[in-house]
XYZ file of C-alpha atoms in Angstrom:
696
model
C -45.371 -31.140 32.276
C -42.194 -30.177 30.321
C -40.719 -32.707 27.948
C -37.003 -33.555 28.203
C -36.313 -31.580 25.027
C -38.106 -28.455 26.380
C -36.271 -28.644 29.700
C -32.928 -29.018 27.920
C -33.698 -25.935 25.851
C -34.504 -23.887 29.017
C -31.300 -24.980 30.722
C -29.280 -24.161 27.596
C -30.407 -20.531 27.328
C -28.428 -19.174 30.346
C -25.374 -21.189 29.308
C -25.482 -19.679 25.752
C -26.001 -16.162 27.225
C -22.988 -16.704 29.498
C -20.763 -17.772 26.631
C -22.156 -14.939 24.494
C -21.040 -12.458 27.063
C -17.552 -14.025 27.167
C -17.378 -13.731 23.394
C -17.846 -9.976 23.583
C -14.622 -8.062 24.190
C -14.388 -6.560 27.663
C -12.371 -3.409 27.155
C -10.143 -2.401 30.022
C -8.106 0.852 30.036
C -5.455 2.311 32.325
C -3.668 5.630 32.148
C -0.788 7.347 33.899
C 1.511 10.315 33.593
C 5.081 10.479 34.842
C 7.242 13.604 35.315
C 10.278 13.339 33.007
C 11.852 16.704 33.837
C 15.659 16.473 34.033
C 17.110 16.006 37.518
C 20.472 17.408 36.481
C 20.933 20.873 34.928
C 22.091 22.196 32.584
C 20.987 19.888 29.719
C 21.328 20.037 26.011
C 18.199 21.020 24.126
C 17.551 20.264 20.458
C 15.157 21.914 17.998
C 17.619 24.414 16.545
C 20.493 24.386 14.112
C 23.147 24.843 16.813
C 23.632 23.384 20.312
C 21.747 25.067 23.136
C 21.874 24.509 26.893
C 19.019 24.969 29.367
C 19.582 25.853 32.967
C 15.929 26.205 34.203
C 12.662 24.300 34.104
C 9.867 26.643 32.995
C 7.144 23.931 32.984
C 7.413 20.372 33.985
C 7.431 17.822 31.181
C 5.799 14.409 31.156
C 5.406 10.977 29.589
C 1.691 10.184 29.329
C 0.669 6.561 28.786
C -2.558 4.694 28.018
C -2.734 0.909 28.093
C -5.644 -0.991 26.517
C -6.705 -4.631 27.058
C -9.606 -6.674 25.583
C -8.609 -10.044 27.013
C -6.811 -11.034 23.782
C -4.656 -8.012 22.965
C -2.818 -5.592 25.225
C -1.585 -2.332 23.656
C 0.441 0.536 25.165
C 0.560 4.134 23.831
C 3.005 6.614 25.384
C 3.343 10.225 24.231
C 6.493 12.034 25.502
C 7.241 15.737 25.857
C 10.306 15.669 23.658
C 11.319 17.137 20.311
C 12.445 13.790 18.744
C 12.960 10.320 20.069
C 15.645 8.028 18.727
C 14.642 4.525 17.472
C 17.125 2.960 19.876
C 15.708 4.805 22.858
C 12.187 3.729 21.976
C 13.220 0.106 21.501
C 15.010 0.051 24.812
C 12.102 1.618 26.675
C 9.739 -0.936 25.099
C 12.005 -3.754 26.172
C 12.233 -2.423 29.631
C 8.377 -2.042 29.970
C 7.836 -5.539 28.478
C 10.302 -7.122 30.903
C 8.425 -5.950 33.939
C 4.813 -6.191 32.703
C 2.594 -8.049 30.301
C 2.957 -5.723 27.331
C 4.782 -7.099 24.235
C 7.412 -4.887 22.633
C 5.588 -4.951 19.307
C 2.420 -3.801 20.961
C 3.784 -0.487 22.177
C 3.607 2.874 20.425
C 5.916 5.707 21.698
C 5.897 9.074 20.143
C 7.119 12.614 20.815
C 5.013 15.815 21.125
C 7.729 17.866 19.323
C 8.228 20.598 21.902
C 11.413 22.355 20.896
C 12.201 23.142 24.534
C 12.851 19.699 26.017
C 16.132 17.923 26.755
C 17.824 16.410 23.752
C 17.321 12.654 23.427
C 18.204 12.475 19.716
C 21.223 13.666 17.677
C 20.106 16.064 14.926
C 21.857 18.970 13.179
C 24.201 20.599 15.618
C 22.966 18.992 18.825
C 23.827 15.543 20.220
C 21.759 13.620 22.757
C 22.301 14.721 26.384
C 24.209 11.796 27.971
C 22.831 12.417 31.441
C 19.236 12.667 30.387
C 18.722 9.773 27.935
C 19.017 7.013 30.636
C 16.458 8.896 32.831
C 14.041 9.318 29.982
C 14.289 5.626 29.007
C 13.387 4.569 32.541
C 10.541 7.085 32.831
C 8.849 6.058 29.568
C 8.829 2.439 30.794
C 7.561 3.585 34.254
C 4.670 5.471 32.603
C 3.636 2.373 30.596
C 3.826 0.099 33.626
C 1.922 2.521 35.799
C -0.912 2.652 33.237
C -0.918 -1.123 32.969
C -1.385 -1.444 36.692
C -4.482 0.788 36.537
C -6.436 -1.269 33.956
C -10.146 -1.151 34.676
C -13.391 -1.843 32.695
C -13.945 0.974 30.280
C -15.754 2.271 27.229
C -14.393 4.188 24.314
C -15.638 7.005 21.984
C -14.479 9.195 19.158
C -14.746 12.965 18.778
C -13.707 15.241 15.975
C -13.935 18.940 15.135
C -12.294 21.469 12.772
C -9.858 23.948 14.224
C -9.048 25.833 11.009
C -7.905 29.052 12.828
C -5.219 27.183 14.734
C -3.101 25.665 11.967
C -1.689 26.795 8.673
C 1.115 26.200 6.133
C 4.545 27.469 7.028
C 6.296 26.198 3.860
C 5.801 28.627 0.982
C 6.803 28.763 -2.651
C 9.266 31.559 -3.591
C 8.877 33.504 -6.774
C 11.161 32.225 -9.588
C 13.224 35.399 -9.332
C 13.709 34.935 -5.522
C 15.319 31.584 -5.536
C 17.818 31.096 -2.665
C 20.963 28.957 -2.178
C 21.090 25.733 -0.215
C 23.836 25.052 2.364
C 25.975 23.615 -0.373
C 25.986 26.788 -2.428
C 23.428 25.752 -5.087
C 20.376 27.827 -6.095
C 17.785 25.117 -5.378
C 15.471 26.718 -2.883
C 12.109 27.413 -4.570
C 10.243 26.753 -1.337
C 11.081 27.197 2.314
C 9.658 27.704 5.730
C 8.280 31.100 6.748
C 9.173 32.649 3.376
C 5.767 34.405 3.472
C 6.861 36.813 6.204
C 7.208 39.079 3.096
C 4.195 38.210 0.887
C 5.928 39.904 -2.046
C 8.481 37.096 -2.105
C 6.087 34.182 -2.549
C 3.394 32.758 -4.773
C 1.493 30.545 -2.298
C 1.787 27.693 0.217
C 3.180 24.370 -0.914
C 0.311 22.170 0.244
C -2.866 21.724 2.255
C -3.411 21.985 5.977
C -5.214 19.433 8.074
C -7.465 21.247 10.516
C -8.982 18.181 12.231
C -8.708 18.000 16.011
C -9.537 14.373 16.867
C -10.141 12.747 20.269
C -10.254 9.190 21.485
C -11.931 9.265 24.951
C -11.991 6.476 27.557
C -14.399 6.376 30.467
C -15.275 4.010 33.245
C -18.481 2.028 32.748
C -20.126 4.546 35.076
C -19.002 7.447 32.984
C -15.984 8.741 34.852
C -13.171 9.885 32.525
C -10.046 7.805 32.428
C -8.066 9.356 29.575
C -8.366 11.358 26.337
C -5.910 10.938 23.493
C -5.980 14.086 21.307
C -4.290 14.575 17.938
C -3.736 17.837 16.034
C -1.517 18.924 13.162
C 0.379 21.953 14.449
C 4.113 21.924 14.656
C 4.709 23.765 17.934
C 3.904 27.175 19.364
C 7.378 28.361 20.362
C 8.535 31.354 22.330
C 8.871 29.557 25.670
C 12.078 29.124 27.587
C 13.483 25.649 28.052
C 12.627 23.449 29.776
C 8.962 23.650 28.625
C 6.227 21.421 27.269
C 4.959 24.076 24.794
C 1.210 24.093 23.977
C 1.117 20.291 24.178
C 1.617 20.239 27.911
C -0.571 23.252 28.576
C -3.435 21.692 26.616
C -3.123 18.481 28.532
C -3.030 20.187 31.962
C -6.089 22.314 31.226
C -8.043 19.440 29.664
C -7.351 17.311 32.757
C -8.673 20.192 34.988
C -11.827 20.308 32.831
C -12.343 16.542 32.911
C -11.726 16.160 36.631
C -14.304 18.933 37.364
C -12.536 19.823 40.595
C -12.743 16.215 41.809
C -9.867 14.077 43.081
C -9.234 12.364 39.667
C -6.368 10.495 37.978
C -7.638 11.362 34.490
C -4.840 11.685 31.938
C -4.944 13.933 28.900
C -2.626 13.236 25.998
C -1.821 15.432 23.033
C -0.200 13.525 20.165
C 1.421 15.156 17.136
C -0.410 14.979 13.834
C 1.334 15.217 10.477
C 2.759 18.745 10.506
C 6.226 18.909 9.078
C 5.034 21.814 6.890
C 2.664 23.293 9.412
C 2.662 26.148 11.964
C 0.156 28.292 13.748
C 0.341 31.407 11.578
C -1.659 31.870 8.390
C 0.508 34.338 6.502
C -2.183 35.030 3.959
C -4.855 35.891 6.484
C -3.382 36.675 9.872
C -5.630 35.602 12.697
C -5.883 36.831 16.257
C -5.912 33.262 17.620
C -2.354 32.692 16.477
C -0.909 36.105 17.066
C -1.295 36.041 20.895
C 0.332 34.050 23.642
C 0.565 30.271 24.019
C -1.993 30.534 26.779
C -4.481 32.265 24.497
C -3.837 29.744 21.737
C -4.395 26.858 24.035
C -7.644 28.271 25.510
C -9.024 28.638 22.009
C -8.068 25.116 20.988
C -9.481 23.671 24.228
C -12.781 25.314 23.601
C -13.076 23.353 20.397
C -11.891 20.101 22.151
C -14.444 20.459 24.946
C -17.321 20.855 22.530
C -16.115 17.778 20.645
C -15.673 15.796 23.889
C -19.184 16.558 25.114
C -20.702 15.218 21.877
C -18.906 11.768 22.093
C -20.928 8.552 22.155
C -19.253 5.578 23.882
C -19.077 1.787 23.239
C -18.316 -0.598 26.136
C -17.271 -3.613 24.141
C -14.593 -2.472 21.683
C -12.132 -5.154 20.667
C -8.492 -4.447 19.836
C -6.027 -5.222 17.083
C -2.534 -4.078 16.314
C -0.013 -4.694 13.522
C 3.565 -3.562 12.993
C 6.021 -3.507 10.089
C 9.634 -2.520 9.544
C 10.337 -0.574 6.393
C 13.956 -0.486 5.181
C 14.828 2.846 3.429
C 17.987 4.422 2.114
C 19.495 7.799 2.998
C 20.349 10.333 0.342
C 24.066 9.995 0.775
C 26.594 12.504 -0.621
C 28.435 11.857 -3.898
C 32.202 11.680 -3.817
C 32.723 15.348 -4.360
C 30.432 16.468 -1.605
C 31.751 13.815 0.735
C 35.324 15.075 0.167
C 34.204 18.634 0.819
C 32.406 17.562 4.044
C 35.262 15.438 5.428
C 37.719 18.308 5.055
C 35.434 20.628 7.112
C 34.676 17.942 9.741
C 38.417 17.177 10.078
C 39.077 20.870 10.799
C 36.372 20.882 13.533
C 38.107 18.153 15.500
C 35.976 17.122 18.539
C 34.056 20.296 18.957
C 30.378 20.859 18.037
C 29.406 22.747 14.815
C 29.451 26.515 15.088
C 27.529 27.452 11.965
C 25.158 26.080 9.300
C 28.042 25.125 6.973
C 29.695 22.950 9.571
C 26.289 21.425 10.583
C 25.595 20.153 7.054
C 29.141 19.070 6.420
C 28.977 16.861 9.519
C 25.597 15.558 8.453
C 26.971 14.416 5.097
C 29.636 12.299 6.876
C 26.984 10.756 9.148
C 24.706 9.891 6.315
C 27.557 8.280 4.356
C 28.415 6.155 7.390
C 24.804 5.020 7.965
C 23.634 4.532 4.330
C 20.218 3.254 5.338
C 17.745 2.871 8.185
C 14.661 0.913 9.254
C 11.387 2.569 10.260
C 8.860 1.041 12.598
C 5.258 1.599 11.366
C 2.144 0.643 13.206
C -1.624 0.418 12.984
C -4.096 -0.010 15.857
C -7.789 -0.645 15.910
C -9.951 0.169 18.913
C -13.467 -0.980 17.932
C -14.377 1.133 14.948
C -11.465 3.585 15.565
C -8.102 3.337 13.851
C -4.625 4.771 14.542
C -1.592 4.674 12.364
C 1.911 6.162 12.624
C 4.730 7.861 10.778
C 8.374 8.169 11.830
C 8.984 11.853 12.439
C 7.810 14.831 10.444
C 5.564 13.992 7.536
C 3.531 16.690 5.846
C -0.198 17.461 6.403
C -0.803 15.999 2.952
C 0.544 12.641 4.195
C -1.941 12.608 7.035
C -4.763 13.474 4.631
C -3.776 10.679 2.337
C -3.925 8.177 5.168
C -7.210 9.517 6.641
C -8.929 9.709 3.234
C -7.976 6.129 2.307
C -8.091 4.334 5.655
C -10.687 1.593 5.868
C -12.138 3.472 8.869
C -13.387 7.049 8.657
C -12.391 7.527 12.323
C -8.624 7.460 11.873
C -5.914 9.264 13.777
C -2.372 9.613 12.405
C 0.331 10.029 15.028
C 3.767 11.171 13.763
C 7.150 11.275 15.525
C 6.438 7.708 16.436
C 8.957 4.909 17.347
C 11.980 6.826 16.257
C 13.224 9.878 14.383
C 14.011 10.169 10.684
C 13.585 13.856 10.135
C 11.268 15.516 7.555
C 9.662 13.143 5.089
C 8.236 15.247 2.267
C 6.158 13.893 -0.598
C 8.462 13.313 -3.545
C 7.263 16.329 -5.593
C 8.305 18.618 -2.740
C 11.987 17.621 -3.248
C 11.877 19.416 -6.604
C 11.190 22.693 -4.782
C 14.121 22.238 -2.326
C 14.273 24.071 0.988
C 15.342 23.233 4.573
C 12.805 20.372 4.772
C 14.645 18.567 1.976
C 18.332 19.244 2.643
C 20.090 15.898 3.174
C 20.806 15.406 6.850
C 19.491 13.295 9.652
C 16.751 15.999 9.867
C 15.614 15.240 6.281
C 17.738 12.400 4.934
C 15.550 9.632 3.601
C 15.322 8.739 -0.073
C 12.912 10.879 -2.180
C 10.386 8.057 -2.574
C 10.214 7.400 1.172
C 6.784 9.069 1.680
C 4.731 6.960 -0.716
C 6.345 3.810 0.669
C 5.316 4.867 4.218
C 1.737 5.582 3.032
C 1.522 2.270 1.268
C 2.821 0.304 4.325
C 0.431 2.142 6.764
C -2.538 1.454 4.537
C -1.658 -2.175 4.339
C -1.367 -2.312 8.160
C -4.740 -0.569 8.452
C -6.266 -3.206 6.173
C -4.755 -5.897 8.331
C -6.152 -4.615 11.647
C -9.550 -3.753 10.289
C -9.992 -6.745 7.932
C -11.309 -4.328 5.356
C -9.960 -2.849 2.116
C -8.766 0.766 1.986
C -11.200 3.339 0.741
C -10.849 4.882 -2.659
C -10.690 8.642 -2.460
C -13.400 10.165 -4.671
C -14.536 13.740 -4.748
C -18.222 13.613 -5.729
C -19.041 16.192 -8.358
C -21.059 19.200 -7.199
C -23.685 21.044 -9.126
C -21.334 22.887 -11.457
C -19.084 19.851 -12.082
C -22.225 17.795 -12.905
C -23.404 20.571 -15.295
C -20.091 20.434 -17.174
C -20.213 16.675 -17.396
C -23.772 16.939 -18.893
C -22.265 19.041 -21.692
C -20.180 16.011 -22.728
C -16.597 17.258 -22.597
C -13.805 15.564 -24.505
C -11.835 15.654 -21.164
C -12.454 17.056 -17.712
C -9.731 17.139 -15.088
C -10.910 17.912 -11.540
C -7.211 18.123 -10.479
C -7.851 16.722 -6.991
C -4.951 14.236 -7.086
C -2.755 13.490 -4.091
C 0.364 13.186 -6.322
C 1.751 13.220 -9.846
C 2.090 12.333 -12.678
C -1.488 11.592 -13.843
C -4.362 14.092 -13.982
C -7.357 11.853 -14.132
C -10.075 12.584 -16.713
C -13.530 12.174 -15.081
C -15.395 12.332 -18.384
C -16.398 9.143 -20.137
C -13.364 9.272 -22.451
C -10.596 8.607 -19.877
C -8.082 11.019 -21.516
C -5.420 11.643 -18.855
C -3.142 14.645 -18.753
C 0.289 14.532 -17.194
C 1.959 16.755 -14.616
C 5.632 17.744 -14.885
C 7.868 18.428 -11.857
C 7.209 21.818 -10.405
C 3.571 21.152 -9.405
C 2.229 20.459 -5.880
C -1.132 18.992 -4.956
C -4.317 18.886 -2.904
C -4.528 22.592 -2.143
C -7.770 24.445 -1.564
C -9.602 24.881 -4.859
C -12.340 27.351 -5.896
C -15.319 27.539 -3.590
C -18.782 27.110 -5.026
C -20.454 24.032 -6.413
C -17.700 22.103 -8.068
C -17.490 19.555 -5.248
C -20.287 17.941 -3.280
C -17.901 17.644 -0.233
C -16.904 20.468 2.008
C -13.540 21.005 0.302
C -12.685 21.237 -3.384
C -8.978 20.466 -4.231
C -6.586 21.776 -6.859
C -2.936 21.825 -8.041
C -0.437 24.675 -7.605
C 2.032 25.298 -10.404
C 5.536 26.419 -9.511
C 7.485 26.275 -12.755
C 5.959 22.967 -13.969
C 3.084 22.306 -16.428
C 0.379 19.853 -17.194
C 0.384 18.435 -20.748
C -2.437 17.036 -22.859
C -2.474 15.804 -26.383
C -6.015 16.528 -27.578
C -5.650 14.880 -30.984
C -8.046 16.127 -33.715
C -10.456 18.408 -31.942
C -11.500 20.057 -35.142
C -11.773 23.734 -35.965
C -14.154 24.526 -33.075
C -13.267 24.032 -29.481
C -13.750 25.425 -25.969
C -11.570 25.172 -22.902
C -12.969 26.136 -19.530
C -10.740 26.446 -16.396
C -10.375 28.135 -13.035
C -7.232 30.218 -12.379
C -5.586 31.631 -9.249
C -2.538 33.889 -9.711
C 0.121 33.704 -7.038
C 2.568 36.335 -8.561
C 2.524 39.956 -7.424
C 1.226 42.129 -10.214
C 3.595 44.502 -12.031
C 6.807 42.483 -11.543
C 7.122 41.146 -15.124
C 5.514 42.021 -18.445
C 3.622 38.799 -18.532
C 2.518 37.802 -15.043
C 2.107 34.286 -16.337
C 0.854 32.070 -19.173
C -1.684 29.538 -17.973
C -2.743 28.016 -21.322
C -0.783 27.403 -24.494
C -0.681 25.055 -27.488
C 2.563 26.273 -29.020
C 4.586 23.109 -29.593
C 7.682 24.867 -30.934
C 7.994 27.624 -28.360
C 9.294 30.990 -29.541
C 10.005 29.762 -33.096
C 6.406 28.904 -33.826
C 4.204 31.272 -35.924
C 1.043 29.328 -34.876
C -0.611 28.500 -31.608
C -2.579 30.358 -28.938
C -1.286 31.590 -25.590
C -3.543 32.778 -22.758
C -2.297 34.410 -19.599
C -2.267 37.621 -17.528
C -0.349 40.795 -18.283
C 1.554 42.828 -15.702
C -1.648 44.584 -14.660
C -3.543 41.332 -13.994
C -5.720 41.525 -17.086
C -6.323 38.601 -19.428
C -3.804 38.358 -22.301
C -4.334 36.494 -25.566
C -1.554 35.977 -28.172
C -1.767 34.290 -31.524
C 1.590 33.151 -32.954
C 4.109 35.977 -33.064
C 1.422 38.690 -33.226
C 1.262 41.259 -30.487
C -0.828 40.042 -27.518
C -4.228 41.665 -26.830
C -5.225 42.464 -23.286
C -8.706 42.327 -21.689
C -10.464 44.935 -19.540
C -10.957 43.497 -16.138
C -8.241 43.046 -13.422
C -8.072 39.596 -11.849
C -6.770 40.171 -8.295
C -3.869 38.163 -6.940
C -4.907 35.110 -4.847
C -8.542 35.208 -6.073
C -10.170 32.566 -8.143
C -11.555 33.470 -11.600
C -13.358 31.264 -14.135
C -12.073 31.688 -17.731
C -13.111 30.226 -21.095
C -11.243 30.169 -24.375
C -13.474 29.545 -27.362
C -12.225 28.958 -30.920
C -14.787 29.023 -33.779
C -15.400 30.547 -37.224
C -11.832 31.807 -37.568
C -11.944 33.641 -34.201
C -10.535 33.077 -30.729
C -12.503 34.643 -27.892
C -11.769 34.782 -24.172
C -14.621 35.011 -21.622
C -14.456 35.831 -17.943
C -17.215 34.628 -15.636
C -19.372 37.475 -14.452
C -18.913 39.508 -17.621
C -21.669 39.686 -20.325
C -19.398 39.953 -23.370
C -15.936 38.583 -24.352
C -12.965 40.093 -22.703
C -10.937 39.509 -25.957
C -11.726 38.484 -29.482
C -8.981 37.931 -32.161
C -9.213 36.651 -35.750
C -6.996 33.643 -36.326
C -7.982 32.631 -39.876
C -8.021 28.971 -40.904
C -4.734 28.017 -39.213
C -4.904 24.598 -37.602
C -3.721 24.672 -34.044
C -1.146 22.157 -32.656
C -2.585 19.148 -30.869
C -0.522 19.429 -27.657
C -1.787 21.807 -25.017
C 0.170 23.060 -22.027
C -1.625 24.176 -18.863
C 0.595 26.279 -16.607
C 3.044 27.498 -19.234
C 4.311 27.562 -22.800
C 6.494 25.162 -24.779
C 9.527 27.352 -24.174
C 8.825 27.637 -20.424
C 8.917 31.398 -20.709
C 6.863 33.151 -17.935
C 5.252 29.995 -16.733
C 2.224 30.186 -14.473
C 2.884 30.661 -10.773
C -0.346 29.785 -9.003
C -3.251 27.397 -8.979
C -5.339 25.821 -11.747
C -8.409 23.734 -11.405
C -11.553 22.225 -13.004
C -10.243 22.217 -16.607
C -12.829 21.004 -19.195
C -12.154 20.618 -22.959
C -14.927 20.524 -25.537
C -14.788 19.766 -29.239
C -17.344 22.418 -30.085
C -17.919 26.085 -29.454
C -20.087 26.333 -26.302
C -22.944 28.816 -26.445
C -22.755 31.840 -24.170
C -25.222 30.327 -21.653
C -23.280 27.050 -21.564
C -19.924 28.600 -20.644
C -20.633 29.399 -16.975
C -24.269 28.361 -16.522
C -27.154 30.642 -15.902
């Protein structure tokens, strides 16, 4: 016979199980797509410098929405086939959706795909919003969210990710120092610009990294039927289609829906959101690829093949809980000074009420608008869906910004959606402003203060910490076999040069001796392959007129410097292709110091003081990595090239004591500075033996 205590325990078990099930989040998901094609033609289309009208609809365009609910939080995501969405339009659509459903305005994310062949809903450069289309779009965005909300059903969620390296590349390239161009205001400030690499002789290399990740967040019913897939990829747009058109974004969604429905009657919704790609396009100018030289249909088929494989490998969780946080960030515009404003006002006054007819008039009008506005407020968001995170940027951030957020997010599964909750133009990392170019010219298309990007990254990371309840990750590149070998040799300093941003080059040796980057250096590009990094990708810095400085103090009479070099300059265009290492503190007036670079033929070049430089034997090809060592010992300076059995150059230097300050990427007088990449620089206070220089 059961005692009272035993009977009570048995009765309690199902009650506890019942409440335990309630405690688990029951995820529900709904999805919908609404046609947002214009009902009146013609319409204004933005995406170019000057106004353009469209009279036909080439492909239908849509607003695609996903609504999530876990019983505590309800979150709406809507991605719109549009070039840019104004903050006011997004806010009004959120208010409209919230007033007719159960979504809260601060729990809705709205973003644009960035097709350049959609009706204008945002004033930028020469094009104003289309007054007949904006009210329709506002209504349709709200309708998409409400339709998705009505379709909520129990669901499970999973994450997929794959690399699509052949489908994205840098479109912003660094011009040679003798090919600098003028900006719209008549000043020679353009050291980098989009598509400059159409002629590879004009450029020294891309300005930053690409982000090849194609990520998927997939939602299914509990029985395994697809509800929706939210994709994210960093590729600006394909182009070449006639307006009105959804570009590759719409084609991808249509074909993914066909694949997911498997010829069944299905309401599955595919969504392609825009990853950070303000400096990204489809064409790799350095290595042209067939995937990006064909049609938009061919491009989409190739990308979908990668997406399908990633989708089929997804594992799902049925009980994901939700969290969302939002912040508003006040930022200033780069407003014109009095002289530029006076110049602009005279031009705008002469235009009267008509639209701009050329680039000069476009940028004159933009100066007046920035002066009137002075500042703006960005809406930034973070979402957590179980162990998956999403964060946003307002308009066109660079691929590097997306990599910063993904690398430091508390969750490894993180998607970054740009063009979200408003439009604030290009938002380059601060060091990119030094190089100029279209992406930096002050206008609504690129008008925020130079320090906007790090503030956005910091705010997003804080929001991600809030929704995950976990601290951000610290980005660390674990040393590979070769980097570990160098550390075992006990360098005075060793700079891996894998920073996201200036000014500090971190020393990974035990001494903590930082070096410092000057303006004219960009970051996180592909470094030398091999065994420097234990991860899949080694990173480096690209020098475009700037240098890295280090005060080594008293190294003594014997020393060795090891480094990897990658020359971006065409050979034969100047007597010294570039100096990449120097310790001449007094520039051209100094009779001491060592200078190491490449001559016009691409051979190593070593100079001591004012003496004639001595060239090596081997040609180092443009855009190829080489490992170089400078060794000073016993009154001689020798230069070694990896792969060669004997020194390339040996010069007697006597007993002269070398200056303590070393420049990497140029000389003290900035004459013929290095134009290219440097990486993995290690400094030793002794002369390394031959077998220590590059390993066995």
